Amino acid sequence: MNEKRNHTAFMVMFSAFLIMMILVMHILRLRNIPITWDEGLTYVIHCQSLFYSDGFWKGIVGYLSGYTRCAGNNHLLNTILIGIAERSTGIRFNEYIIRFPTTVFLLIYLFVSFKEYIEKRITEVGFTALICCAYLDEFFALARGYAMSAALVLIASLFYMRWIREKKKLFSVLAFYTLIIAEISNTAALLIAAAFSLEFLFDIIINKKFKIVKKLWIPMLIYIMAQGLIIIHHLHITEWDSSLYSEKECGVGMLIYRTLTIQANDGFKIVWFSVVVLLFILNVLLVIRFKTGHDKYILTIILILYFLICFTAVGLTGKGGYPKGRVLLIAYPVVALAIDELFQGIIDKTKMNGKVGRMVMLLRMFVTGIILLMFIMGTNVSKATDWPNANRFRDASYEALSLKEQTPPDHFSSINRNMDGFLYWREKIKYEYNIDIYSYIEE
């Protein structure tokens, strides 16, 4: 009893330490990282036009049809929640309010991960992998839809696993409807949703659960119709504004490598990839030895299906390319939970007894330590990975405001000439000072 109590106390202290560290880093990011290029485009072009103009429905129709400028940059759930936050507080052009929705999703993500860990449905490896991803944590501090979508994919994954364990059809409905919301947050979630759908279909066929189709035909029909609408919308916005974070040339091998190592900084990518591959091979050997059922590796199967869907989509359509960069963050919770599944598979077979059990425990500690080390080394609270020059646009904008007509023509020659980088700061300064700095910046 005392040993169990001590282990629970360790779990609480360990998780509390990690969560506090992440929240402190989050606050520092909110304070140090100015509104980035894409955040500014979302806020000025989409949020402002929807919530502060007479053309609300016209703006909605334009966005859904894909004809709005930078439509692919508009993550609709994020845009709507920013507008609601601003309308509720009456505060405009405030970085904390603009990023408040993603902060709420961070808290939800941390709470859900903590709950799964404390209730011992995931190990410390899975818990640490879920919350200690520097790249994902960074996006929880930015007003974009990627982290929101990742949080929703995590919730959908846990609902789906509860359906597998408890066989209650409500959880399968909740899982797939949560994925729809994730797609509204970012349409790139279509890929991981398709992987879940295929796994669901395979599970019905393999385990002969045909009666569930009869019971769930209405929710399933609604889900299929919603998916069709989102696919049409996705094709519209990518036709006019293709993502820069997809490429055809990299191949499926590079997709797998990037997906499995997205949490690792450059110095650790090979090491971390080797660890994950080793875990996978060990589990394959254990499955062959003990003839383990597929239900022990649901999320691993979903991840493999995700890779196959990406490969098939690129091969059949000849358009677009494999996801990379921040688009891969949407599938990251499945990656973290799949890695935890691999550990659970080893633990279940070894029963944690004798020398093998001690070796597995050391391996758990070693992998958890690697994740923490990658997290610490990969964390930067002073600038955004994908928009490292955001502070230069902010500083240059306010310098232009202070110098006004005295600004020499070449004053901003060292800064990226794309004026979209100044868009948010231009509108903010116009709102606060009624001055247009574009007249002071050489185009």
Coordinates of N, CA and C in Angstrom, one line a residue, residues 169 203-205 207-217:
K169 N -20.8 2.7 -27.9 CA -20.8 3.4 -29.2 C -20.8 4.9 -29.0
D203 N -11.7 -2.5 -37.9 CA -12.1 -3.1 -36.7 C -13.4 -3.8 -36.8
I204 N -14.4 -3.1 -37.5 CA -15.7 -3.6 -37.7 C -15.6 -4.9 -38.5
I205 N -14.8 -5.0 -39.5 CA -14.7 -6.1 -40.4 C -14.0 -7.3 -39.7
N207 N -13.5 -7.8 -36.4 CA -14.2 -8.3 -35.2 C -15.7 -8.6 -35.5
K208 N -16.1 -8.4 -36.7 CA -17.5 -8.7 -37.1 C -18.5 -7.9 -36.3
K209 N -18.2 -6.6 -36.2 CA -19.1 -5.7 -35.4 C -20.2 -5.0 -36.3
F210 N -20.8 -5.8 -37.2 CA -21.6 -5.2 -38.2 C -22.9 -4.6 -37.6
K211 N -23.3 -5.1 -36.4 CA -24.5 -4.5 -35.8 C -24.3 -3.0 -35.5
I212 N -23.1 -2.7 -35.2 CA -22.8 -1.3 -34.8 C -23.1 -0.3 -36.0
V213 N -22.9 -0.8 -37.2 CA -23.3 0.1 -38.4 C -24.7 0.3 -38.4
K214 N -25.5 -0.7 -38.1 CA -27.0 -0.5 -38.0 C -27.4 0.5 -37.0
K215 N -26.7 0.5 -35.8 CA -27.1 1.3 -34.7 C -26.6 2.8 -34.9
L216 N -25.5 2.9 -35.6 CA -24.9 4.2 -35.8 C -25.0 4.8 -37.2
W217 N -26.0 4.4 -37.9 CA -26.0 4.8 -39.3 C -26.3 6.3 -39.5

